[in-house]
XYZ file of C-alpha atoms in Angstrom:
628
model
C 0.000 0.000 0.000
C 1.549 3.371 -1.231
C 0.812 6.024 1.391
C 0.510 10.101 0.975
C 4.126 11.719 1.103
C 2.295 13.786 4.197
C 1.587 10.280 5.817
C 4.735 8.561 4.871
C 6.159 11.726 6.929
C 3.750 11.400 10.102
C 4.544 7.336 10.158
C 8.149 8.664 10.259
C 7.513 11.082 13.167
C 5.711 8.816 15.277
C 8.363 6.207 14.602
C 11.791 8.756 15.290
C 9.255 9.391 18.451
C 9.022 6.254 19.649
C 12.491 5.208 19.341
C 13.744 8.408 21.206
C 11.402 8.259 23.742
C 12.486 4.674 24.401
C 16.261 5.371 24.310
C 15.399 8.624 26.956
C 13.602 5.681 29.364
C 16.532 3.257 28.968
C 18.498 6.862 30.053
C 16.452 7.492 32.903
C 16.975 3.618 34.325
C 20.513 3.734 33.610
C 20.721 2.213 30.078
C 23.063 4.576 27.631
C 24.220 4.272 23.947
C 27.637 4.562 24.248
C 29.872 6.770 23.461
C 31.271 8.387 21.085
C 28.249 7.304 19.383
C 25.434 8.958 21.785
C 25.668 12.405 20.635
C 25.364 11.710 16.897
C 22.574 9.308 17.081
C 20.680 11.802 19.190
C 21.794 15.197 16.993
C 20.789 13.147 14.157
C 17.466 12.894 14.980
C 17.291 16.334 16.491
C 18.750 17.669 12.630
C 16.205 15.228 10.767
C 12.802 15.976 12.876
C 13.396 19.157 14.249
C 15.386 21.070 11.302
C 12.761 23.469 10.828
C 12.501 24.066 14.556
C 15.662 24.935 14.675
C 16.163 27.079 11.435
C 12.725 29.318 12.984
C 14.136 29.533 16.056
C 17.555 31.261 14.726
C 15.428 33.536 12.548
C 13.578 34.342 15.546
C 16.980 35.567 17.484
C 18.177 37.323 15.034
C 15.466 40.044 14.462
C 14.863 39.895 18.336
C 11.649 38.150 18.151
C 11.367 36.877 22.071
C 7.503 35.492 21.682
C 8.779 32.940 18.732
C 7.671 29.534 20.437
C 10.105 28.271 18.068
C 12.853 29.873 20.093
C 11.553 29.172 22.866
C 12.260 25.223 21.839
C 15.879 26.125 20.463
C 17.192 27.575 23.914
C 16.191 24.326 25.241
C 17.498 22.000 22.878
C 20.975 23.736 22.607
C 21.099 24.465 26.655
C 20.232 20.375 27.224
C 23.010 19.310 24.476
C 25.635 21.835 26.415
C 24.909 19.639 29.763
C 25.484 16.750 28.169
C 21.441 15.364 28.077
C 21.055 14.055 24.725
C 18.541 12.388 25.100
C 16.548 14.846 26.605
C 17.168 17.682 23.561
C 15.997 14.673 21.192
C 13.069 14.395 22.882
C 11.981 18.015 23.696
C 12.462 18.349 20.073
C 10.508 15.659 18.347
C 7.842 15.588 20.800
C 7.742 19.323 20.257
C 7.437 18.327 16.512
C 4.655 15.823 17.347
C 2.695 18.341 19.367
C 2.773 20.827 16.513
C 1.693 17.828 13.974
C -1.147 16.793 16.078
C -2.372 20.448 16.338
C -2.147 20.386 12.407
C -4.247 17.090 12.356
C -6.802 18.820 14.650
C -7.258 21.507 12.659
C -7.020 19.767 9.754
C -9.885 17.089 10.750
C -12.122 19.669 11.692
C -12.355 21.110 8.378
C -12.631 17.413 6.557
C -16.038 17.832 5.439
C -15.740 21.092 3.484
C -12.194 19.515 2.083
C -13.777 16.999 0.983
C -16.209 19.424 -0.544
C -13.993 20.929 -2.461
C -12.586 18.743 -3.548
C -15.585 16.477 -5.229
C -16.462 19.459 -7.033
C -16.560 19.542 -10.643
C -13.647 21.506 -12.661
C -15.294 20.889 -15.284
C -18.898 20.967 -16.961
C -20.260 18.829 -20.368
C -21.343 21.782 -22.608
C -24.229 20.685 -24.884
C -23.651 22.963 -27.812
C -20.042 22.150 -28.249
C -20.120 18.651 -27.051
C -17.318 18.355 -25.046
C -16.149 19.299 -21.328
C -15.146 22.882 -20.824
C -13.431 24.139 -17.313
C -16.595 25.608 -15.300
C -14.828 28.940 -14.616
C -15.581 29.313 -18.747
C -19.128 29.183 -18.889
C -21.102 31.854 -18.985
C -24.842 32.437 -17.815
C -27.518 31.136 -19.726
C -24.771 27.701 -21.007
C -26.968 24.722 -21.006
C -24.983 21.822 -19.407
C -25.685 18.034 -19.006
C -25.352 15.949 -16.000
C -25.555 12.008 -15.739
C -27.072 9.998 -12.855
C -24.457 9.535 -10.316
C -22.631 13.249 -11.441
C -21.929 16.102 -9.207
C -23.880 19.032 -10.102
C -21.468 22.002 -11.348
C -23.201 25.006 -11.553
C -26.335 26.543 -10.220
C -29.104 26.547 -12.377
C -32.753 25.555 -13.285
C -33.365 21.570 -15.188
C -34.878 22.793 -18.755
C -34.944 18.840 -19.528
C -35.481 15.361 -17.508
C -36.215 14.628 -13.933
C -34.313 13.146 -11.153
C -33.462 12.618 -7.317
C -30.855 14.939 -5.986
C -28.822 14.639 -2.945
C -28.671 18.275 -1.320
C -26.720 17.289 1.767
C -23.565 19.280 0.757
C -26.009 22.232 0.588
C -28.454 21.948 3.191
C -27.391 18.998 5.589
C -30.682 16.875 4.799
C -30.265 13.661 4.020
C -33.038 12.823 2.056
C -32.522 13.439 -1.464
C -34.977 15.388 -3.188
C -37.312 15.147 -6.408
C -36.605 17.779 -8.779
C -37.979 18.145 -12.417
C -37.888 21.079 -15.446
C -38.530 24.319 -13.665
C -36.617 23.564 -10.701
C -33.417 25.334 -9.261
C -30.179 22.815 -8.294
C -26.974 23.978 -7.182
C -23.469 23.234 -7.674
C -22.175 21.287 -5.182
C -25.173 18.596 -5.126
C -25.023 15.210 -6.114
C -27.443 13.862 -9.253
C -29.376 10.757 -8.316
C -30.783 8.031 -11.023
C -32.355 10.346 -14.153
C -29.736 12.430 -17.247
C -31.129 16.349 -16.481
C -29.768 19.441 -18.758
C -29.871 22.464 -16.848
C -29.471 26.309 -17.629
C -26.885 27.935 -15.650
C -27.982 31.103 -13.990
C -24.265 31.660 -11.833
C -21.177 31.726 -12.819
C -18.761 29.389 -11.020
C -17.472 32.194 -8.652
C -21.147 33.058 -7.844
C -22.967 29.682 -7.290
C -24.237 29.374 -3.753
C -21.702 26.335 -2.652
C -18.707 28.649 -4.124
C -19.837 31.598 -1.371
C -20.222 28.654 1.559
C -16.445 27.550 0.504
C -15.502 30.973 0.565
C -16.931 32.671 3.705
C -16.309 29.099 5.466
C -12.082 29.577 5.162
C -12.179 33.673 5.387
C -14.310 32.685 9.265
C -11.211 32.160 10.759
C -10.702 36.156 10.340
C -13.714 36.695 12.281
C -11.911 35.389 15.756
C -13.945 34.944 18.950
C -12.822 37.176 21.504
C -11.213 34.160 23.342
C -8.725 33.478 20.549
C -7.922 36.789 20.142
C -7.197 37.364 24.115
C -4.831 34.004 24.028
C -3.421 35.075 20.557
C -2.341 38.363 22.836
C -1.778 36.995 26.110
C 0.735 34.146 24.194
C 3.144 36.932 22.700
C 3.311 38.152 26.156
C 3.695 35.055 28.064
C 6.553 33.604 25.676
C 9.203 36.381 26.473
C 8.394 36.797 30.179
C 9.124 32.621 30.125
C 12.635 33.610 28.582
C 12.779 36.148 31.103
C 12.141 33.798 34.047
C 14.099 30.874 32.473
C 16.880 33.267 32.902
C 16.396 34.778 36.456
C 16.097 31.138 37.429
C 19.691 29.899 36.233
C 21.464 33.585 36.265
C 20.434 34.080 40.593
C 21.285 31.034 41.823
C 24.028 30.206 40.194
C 25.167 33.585 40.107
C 24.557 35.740 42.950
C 23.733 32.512 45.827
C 27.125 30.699 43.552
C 25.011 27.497 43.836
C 25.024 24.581 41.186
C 25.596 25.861 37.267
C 24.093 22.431 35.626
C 21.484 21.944 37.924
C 19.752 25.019 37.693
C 20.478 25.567 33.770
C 18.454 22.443 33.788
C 15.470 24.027 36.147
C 15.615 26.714 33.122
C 15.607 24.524 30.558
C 12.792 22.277 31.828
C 10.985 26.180 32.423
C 11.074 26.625 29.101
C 10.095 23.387 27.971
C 7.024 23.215 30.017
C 6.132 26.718 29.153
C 5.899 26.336 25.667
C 2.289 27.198 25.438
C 1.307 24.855 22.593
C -2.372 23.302 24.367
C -2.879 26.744 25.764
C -2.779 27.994 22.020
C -4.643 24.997 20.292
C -7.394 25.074 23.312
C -9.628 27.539 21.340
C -9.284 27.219 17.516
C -9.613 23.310 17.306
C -12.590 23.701 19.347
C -13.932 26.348 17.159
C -13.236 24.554 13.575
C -14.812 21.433 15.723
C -17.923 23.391 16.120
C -18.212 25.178 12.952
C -17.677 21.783 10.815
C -20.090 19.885 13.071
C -22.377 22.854 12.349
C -21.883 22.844 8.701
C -22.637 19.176 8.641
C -26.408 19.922 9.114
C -26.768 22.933 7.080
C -25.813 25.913 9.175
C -23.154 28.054 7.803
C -21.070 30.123 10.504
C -19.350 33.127 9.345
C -16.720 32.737 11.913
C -15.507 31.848 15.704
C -16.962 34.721 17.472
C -20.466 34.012 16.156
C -20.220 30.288 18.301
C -18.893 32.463 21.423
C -21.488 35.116 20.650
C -24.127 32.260 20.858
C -23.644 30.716 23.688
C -24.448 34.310 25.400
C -27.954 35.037 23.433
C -31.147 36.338 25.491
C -33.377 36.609 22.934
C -34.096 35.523 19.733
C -36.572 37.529 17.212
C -38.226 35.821 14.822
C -39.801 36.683 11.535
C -43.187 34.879 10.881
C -42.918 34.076 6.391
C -40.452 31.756 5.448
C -38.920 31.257 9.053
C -41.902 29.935 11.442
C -44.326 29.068 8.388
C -43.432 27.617 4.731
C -43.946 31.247 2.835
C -46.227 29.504 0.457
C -50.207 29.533 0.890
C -52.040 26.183 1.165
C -55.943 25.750 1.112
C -56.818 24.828 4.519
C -60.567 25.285 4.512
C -63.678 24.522 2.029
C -67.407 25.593 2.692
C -69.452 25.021 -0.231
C -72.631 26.573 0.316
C -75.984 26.857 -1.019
C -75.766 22.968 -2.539
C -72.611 23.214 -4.261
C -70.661 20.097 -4.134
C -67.093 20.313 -3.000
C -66.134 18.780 -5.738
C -68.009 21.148 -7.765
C -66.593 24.190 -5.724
C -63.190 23.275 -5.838
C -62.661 21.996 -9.805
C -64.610 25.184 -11.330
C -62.568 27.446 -9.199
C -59.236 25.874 -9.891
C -60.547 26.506 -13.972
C -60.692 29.827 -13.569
C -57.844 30.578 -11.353
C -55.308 27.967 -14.387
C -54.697 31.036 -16.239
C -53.542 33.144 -12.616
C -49.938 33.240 -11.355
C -51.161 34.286 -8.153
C -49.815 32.143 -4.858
C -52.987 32.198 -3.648
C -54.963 30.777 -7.524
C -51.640 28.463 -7.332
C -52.667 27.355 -3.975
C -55.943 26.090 -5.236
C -55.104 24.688 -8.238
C -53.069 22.620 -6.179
C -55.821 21.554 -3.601
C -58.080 20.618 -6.654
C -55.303 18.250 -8.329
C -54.853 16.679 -4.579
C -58.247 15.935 -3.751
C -58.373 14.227 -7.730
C -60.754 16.939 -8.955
C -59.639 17.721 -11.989
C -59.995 21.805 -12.564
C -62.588 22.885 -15.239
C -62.078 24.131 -18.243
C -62.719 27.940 -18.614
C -62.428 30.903 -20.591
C -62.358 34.694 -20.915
C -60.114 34.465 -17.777
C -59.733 38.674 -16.656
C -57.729 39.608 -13.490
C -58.713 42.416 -11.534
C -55.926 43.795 -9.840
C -55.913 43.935 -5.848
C -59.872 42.393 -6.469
C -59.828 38.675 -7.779
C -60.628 37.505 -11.531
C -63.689 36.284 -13.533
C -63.745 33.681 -16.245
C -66.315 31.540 -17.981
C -66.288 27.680 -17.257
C -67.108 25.680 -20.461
C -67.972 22.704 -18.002
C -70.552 23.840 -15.775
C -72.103 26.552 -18.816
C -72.042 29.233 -16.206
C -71.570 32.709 -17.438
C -69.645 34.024 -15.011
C -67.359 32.538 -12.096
C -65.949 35.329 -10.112
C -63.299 34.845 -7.647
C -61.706 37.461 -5.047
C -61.654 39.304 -1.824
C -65.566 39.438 0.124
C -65.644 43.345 -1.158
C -65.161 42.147 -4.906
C -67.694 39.851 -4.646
C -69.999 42.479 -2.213
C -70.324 44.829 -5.713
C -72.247 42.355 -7.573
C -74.036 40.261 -4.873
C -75.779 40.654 -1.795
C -73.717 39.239 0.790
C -75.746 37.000 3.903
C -74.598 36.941 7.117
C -73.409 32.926 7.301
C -70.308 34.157 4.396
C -69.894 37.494 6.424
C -69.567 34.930 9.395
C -67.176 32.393 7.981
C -64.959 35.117 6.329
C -64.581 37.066 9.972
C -63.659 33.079 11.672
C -61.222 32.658 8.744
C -59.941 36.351 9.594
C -59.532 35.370 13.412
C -57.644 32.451 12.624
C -55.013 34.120 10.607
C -56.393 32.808 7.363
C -57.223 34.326 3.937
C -60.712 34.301 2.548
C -61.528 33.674 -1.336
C -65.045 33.623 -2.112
C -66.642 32.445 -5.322
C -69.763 33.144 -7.038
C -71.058 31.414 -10.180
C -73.006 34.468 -11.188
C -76.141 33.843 -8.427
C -74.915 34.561 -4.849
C -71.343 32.892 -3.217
C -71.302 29.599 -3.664
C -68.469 28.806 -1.125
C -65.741 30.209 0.701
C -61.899 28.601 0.220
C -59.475 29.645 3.699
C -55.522 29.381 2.872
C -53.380 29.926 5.148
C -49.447 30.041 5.199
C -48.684 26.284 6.453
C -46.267 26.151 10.012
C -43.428 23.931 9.175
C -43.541 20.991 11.445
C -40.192 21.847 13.391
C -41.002 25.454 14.718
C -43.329 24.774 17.878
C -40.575 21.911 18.977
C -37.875 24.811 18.000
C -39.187 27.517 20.147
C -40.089 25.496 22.810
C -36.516 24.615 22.885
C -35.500 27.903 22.684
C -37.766 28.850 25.899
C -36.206 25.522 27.969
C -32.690 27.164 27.897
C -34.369 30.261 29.220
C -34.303 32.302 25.703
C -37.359 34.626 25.488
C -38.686 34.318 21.591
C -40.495 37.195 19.801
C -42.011 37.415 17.045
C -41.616 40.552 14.275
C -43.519 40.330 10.993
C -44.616 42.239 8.513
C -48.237 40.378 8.267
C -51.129 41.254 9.803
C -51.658 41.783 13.777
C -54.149 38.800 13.791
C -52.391 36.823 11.412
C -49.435 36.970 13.417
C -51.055 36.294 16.584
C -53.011 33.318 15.126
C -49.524 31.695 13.954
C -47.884 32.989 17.436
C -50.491 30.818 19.058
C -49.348 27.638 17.596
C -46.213 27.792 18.079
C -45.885 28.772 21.818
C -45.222 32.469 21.233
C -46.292 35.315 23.450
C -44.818 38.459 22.291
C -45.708 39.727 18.541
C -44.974 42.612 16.828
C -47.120 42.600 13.444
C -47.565 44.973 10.389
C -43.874 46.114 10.346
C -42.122 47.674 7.696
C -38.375 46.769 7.245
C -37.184 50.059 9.321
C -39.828 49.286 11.584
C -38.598 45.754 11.988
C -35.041 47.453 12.491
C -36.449 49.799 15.280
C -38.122 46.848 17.282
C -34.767 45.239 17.359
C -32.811 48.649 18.681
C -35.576 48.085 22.147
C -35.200 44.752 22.351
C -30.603 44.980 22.106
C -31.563 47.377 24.741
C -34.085 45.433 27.340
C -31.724 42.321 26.498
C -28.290 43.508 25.736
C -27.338 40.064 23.672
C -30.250 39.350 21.144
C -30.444 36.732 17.854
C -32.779 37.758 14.657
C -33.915 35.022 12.225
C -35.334 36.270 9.180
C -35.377 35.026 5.052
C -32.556 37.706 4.688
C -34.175 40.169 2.078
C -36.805 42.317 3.531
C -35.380 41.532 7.075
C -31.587 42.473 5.438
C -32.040 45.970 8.584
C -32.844 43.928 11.760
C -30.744 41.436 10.975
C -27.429 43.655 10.367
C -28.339 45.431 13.432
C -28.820 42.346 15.683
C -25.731 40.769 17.899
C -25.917 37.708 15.858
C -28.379 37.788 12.002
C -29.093 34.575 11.123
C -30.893 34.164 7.480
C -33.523 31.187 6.926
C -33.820 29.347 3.165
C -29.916 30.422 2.521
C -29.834 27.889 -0.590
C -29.884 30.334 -3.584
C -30.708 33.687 -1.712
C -27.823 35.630 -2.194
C -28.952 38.495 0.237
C -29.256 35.561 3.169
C -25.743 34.562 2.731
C -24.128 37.861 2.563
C -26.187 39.705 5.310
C -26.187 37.080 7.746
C -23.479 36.044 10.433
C -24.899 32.488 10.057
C -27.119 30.639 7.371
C -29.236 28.052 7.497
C -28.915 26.608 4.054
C -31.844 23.854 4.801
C -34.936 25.941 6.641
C -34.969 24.099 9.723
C -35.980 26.878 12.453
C -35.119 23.225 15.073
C -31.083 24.174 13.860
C -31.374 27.354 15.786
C -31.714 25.670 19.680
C -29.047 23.069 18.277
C -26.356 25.988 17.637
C -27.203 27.667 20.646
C -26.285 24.910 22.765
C -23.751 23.233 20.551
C -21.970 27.028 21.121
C -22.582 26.419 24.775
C -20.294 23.145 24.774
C -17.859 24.758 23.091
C -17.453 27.896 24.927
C -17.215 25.263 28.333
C -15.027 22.752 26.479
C -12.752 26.008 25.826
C -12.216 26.885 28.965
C -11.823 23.479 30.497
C -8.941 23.242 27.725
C -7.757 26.748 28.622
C -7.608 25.727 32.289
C -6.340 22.781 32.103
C -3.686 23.737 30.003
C -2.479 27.212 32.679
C -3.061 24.739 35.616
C -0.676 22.462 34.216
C 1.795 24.667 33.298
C 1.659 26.843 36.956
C 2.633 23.323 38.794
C 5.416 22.724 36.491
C 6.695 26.498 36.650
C 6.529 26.090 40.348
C 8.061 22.853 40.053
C 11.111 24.336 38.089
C 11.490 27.518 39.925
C 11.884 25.604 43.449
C 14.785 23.231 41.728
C 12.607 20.019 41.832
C 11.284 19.642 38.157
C 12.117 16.814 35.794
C 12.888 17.651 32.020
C 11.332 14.273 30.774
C 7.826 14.161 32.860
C 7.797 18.333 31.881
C 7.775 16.891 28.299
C 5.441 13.862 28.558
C 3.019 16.867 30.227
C 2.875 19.400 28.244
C 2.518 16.814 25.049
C 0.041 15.276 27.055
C -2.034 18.331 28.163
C -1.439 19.129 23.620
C -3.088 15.855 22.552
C -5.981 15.728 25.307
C -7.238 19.710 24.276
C -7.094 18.419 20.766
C -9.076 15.197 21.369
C -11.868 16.403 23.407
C -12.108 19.709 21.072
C -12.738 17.578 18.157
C -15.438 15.721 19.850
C -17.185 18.742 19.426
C -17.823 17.581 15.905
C -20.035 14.492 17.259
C -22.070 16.400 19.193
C -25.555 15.205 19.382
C -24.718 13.224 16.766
């Protein structure tokens, strides 16, 4: 089996690692190589592992850079092969090595999946009018392409030809593939399922939706969480006041109280080994890539580290009502026929009239015609009446005129009784919208829509209330509509019949009442509150530019449930930072003691502070199974 020249290399290390460490244990129980041979066995390894080490830690000296950890290492390894401790500066160097390889693996795992990402992507695309592959960054807008079953979508665009299942997972984090056929949007990124689609590309390759998630996922480590940023600091500090120390502790004894030169040059070398602040530094960015990958795994996009810190100290959480708590699409929820119409009747000759409207709501019952197997009438002399309804003739039922519209459209040509005035004002109370329909003689029946609740936002906000979170909700529809919706989901505060800058002023109160506050919203006519609050996070990301750019996180599959998740996955890792950060200074303070009071040991130092290295980095990337 051939391995990866970066494997090859890391079999290597652990191997040079495990053969010095057993040569310093046959040291310590009085087992040497012997001489003259010691010293070039040991340098050997110290020249073949730790090269680079070295070569940073001379650069480092010479422009006078004291908070190199690199230099930090050198002093020791030079000091311990002046006393004569070979084994020692072999291992303070390649477990030093190790240490820094490990945090490289840590980092490295935590990114996997969007690797992994990148690099199943597509370079290339099959062109249909030249019939051949062309690189994807050389197709323009409006290029129809081809995909097989089994083929990684791309580019973004919309199928013009053919139907298939398509794996979305890279995109939104849900498993379940979906059904897509001519009309419908995929993106690049996605995996084609079992049918051959041709699609019509309507980004370029820089602009598709899974090109912005690769990009804004690497540029979050700019955004640092406060944390990193304070350690970042406090380690360019803490490296040169080590040197410092290192050399008060060898310079006073041995120089002003005349006591033992080797012993205590070994105190300061076993200072400076233990100091090296490697877990301390790794503690909060594996931790952070642990949380953002497990994150992106189910479809949340975080724009960086401090939006996970940022989290895990939210108050509130305002919440728009379309497209966040509800589906954004209307769906016929009630039927009253009335004065002996059928509902078959009711339903098929509306759905006629309403085939030639691209209304949501005609849509809407269209579809609730088809469902129900009522197959919608033919009609004709279809008219819309803007802001009123339509009329049309239905060749079906011969009747003259079907009209269909708001109660006040149908009010100016009939006589309106008080069971329709009473169904419409129910409807109203409930949050729904009224159509009524006349076939030319007085309403024949009433049709309620409403915009459906997706089946994850009462368990969502519920969740959100059990970690103490106060939800509220600030919409642009209707008072009663939103407190109908409100009521099903568990919410008690409601703002409704805001404009944008409205929206925008509700969320200046609330930052000031709770100081730390999260807004959800579909990213476009929220794009003010959500810039404004201490953490935006845009709903339906997948293809909606606006969500992905305004946000600080996206959720690229529409699950309002992902919200609680983050909150408390950003918990776990704020407390798993600081258990690392602890741990690691704890650690550290004991062995500083140790070596300032003469009774430290240069190979349990070592074992430590590679020990305190590789536990941080193993219980930071369990962050990436959590509640998984």
């Amino acid at each position: 089996m051939n391995l990866p020249f970066k494997d090859r290399k890391f079999v290597f290390l652990l191997l040079s690692v495990s053969i010095v460490v057993i040569l310093e244990i046959l040291s310590l129980i009085g087992i040497h190589l012997p001489m003259p041979y010691a010293p070039f066995i040991f340098v050997s390894f110290i020249v073949i592992i730790g090269h680079d080490v070295i070569l940073k830690g001379i650069k480092a000296l010479l422009k006078l850079n004291f908070s190199s950890i690199n230099l930090l290492m050198t002093i020791a390894v030079i000091a311990a092969l002046y006393l004569g401790e070979y084994p020692e500066a072999a291992v303070v160097i390649v477990l030093y090595v190790l240490g820094e390889r490990l945090e490289d693996i840590g980092i490295e795992n935590s990114k996997s999946a969007l690797d992994q990402l990148i690099k199943s992507t597509p370079k290339t695309a099959f062109v249909k009018k030249t019939n051949q592959e062309i690189p994807i960054e050389q197709i323009e807008v409006g290029t129809i392409i081809q995909i097989k079953p089994g083929e990684v979508i791309p580019l973004d665009g919309k199928i013009i030809f053919g139907e298939t299942l398509i794996d979305e997972s890279a995109i939104t984090g849900e498993p379940i593939a979906k059904e897509k056929q001519i009309g419908d949007s995929v993106f690049a990124g996605t995996l084609n399922g079992n049918g051959f689609i041709e699609i019509k590309t309507s980004k370029l390759s820089t602009d598709t939706t899974f090109a912005k998630i690769i990009q804004l996922t690497f540029e979050a480590n700019a955004a640092k969480s406060k944390t990193q940023k304070f350690i970042q600091r406090f380690s360019k500090l803490y490296t040169p006041t080590i040197i410092g120390l290192a050399i008060i502790i060898f310079v006073v004894p041995v120089f002003i109280l005349h006591q033992d030169f080797n012993h205590w040059l070994k105190q300061a070398i076993t200072l400076l080994v233990i100091a090296c602040p490697c877990a301390l530094v790794i503690s909060t960015p594996v931790a952070i890539y642990a949380a953002i990958g497990n994150a992106s795994a189910k479809g949340a996009l975080v724009k960086g580290g401090k939006y996970i810190e940022i989290l895990a100290e939210i108050q509130a959480v305002a919440v728009d009502k379309t497209r966040t708590i509800t589906y954004g699409t209307p769906v016929v929820s009630d039927v009253f026929p009335l004065i002996g119409t059928s509902r078959e009747e009711l339903l098929s000759c509306t759905a006629g009239a309403e085939m030639f409207s691209e209304h949501p709501l005609a849509q809407a019952i269209i579809a609730a015609s088809k469902a129900e197997g009522y197959e919608p009438h033919k009609a004709k002399n279809f008219k819309s009446i803007l802001g009123k309804g339509a009329t049309a003739n239905c060749i079906v039922c011969q009747i003259d005129t079907v009209l269909v519209g708001k109660l006040e459209f149908i009010r100016e040509y009939h006589e309106i009784s008080e069971e329709v005035e009473k169904i419409v004002a129910q409807l109203a109370s409930e949050g729904k919208t009224s159509v009524v329909v006349s076939f030319g003689k007085g309403v024949v029946g009433i049709i309620g829509l409403t915009d459906k609740i997706k089946p994850d936002s009462s368990k969502a906000i519920a969740e959100l209330q059990e970690q103490n979170i106060d939800v509220i909700m600030l919409t642009g529809d209707t008072e009663k509509t939103a407190h109908y919706v409100a009521r099903q989901v568990g919410i008690t505060k409601v703002f409704g019949g805001l404009l944008p800058e409205q929206k925008a002023a509700e969320m200046k109160a609330l930052l000031q009442q709770y100081d730390k506050v999260a807004m959800v919203g579909d990213g476009i006519n929220d794009a003010p509150a959500l810039a404004l609050s201490t953490v935006g996070i845009a709903m339906g990301a997948a293809g909606s530019d606006t969500a992905i750019e305004t946000a600080n996180i996206a959720l690229m599959n529409d699950k309002l449930s992902l919200i609680p998740f983050l909150i408390r996955l950003s918990k776990k890792t704020m407390k798993q930072i600081k258990i690392n950060t602890y741990g690691a200074i704890i650690t550290k303070f004991i062995f500083i003691l140790l070596a300032i009071f003469g009774f430290s040991n240069l190979a349990l130092a070592i074992a430590a502070d590679v020990g305190v290295t590789l536990i941080v980095i193993l219980f930071s990337l369990n962050l990436m199974r959590f509640e998984k």
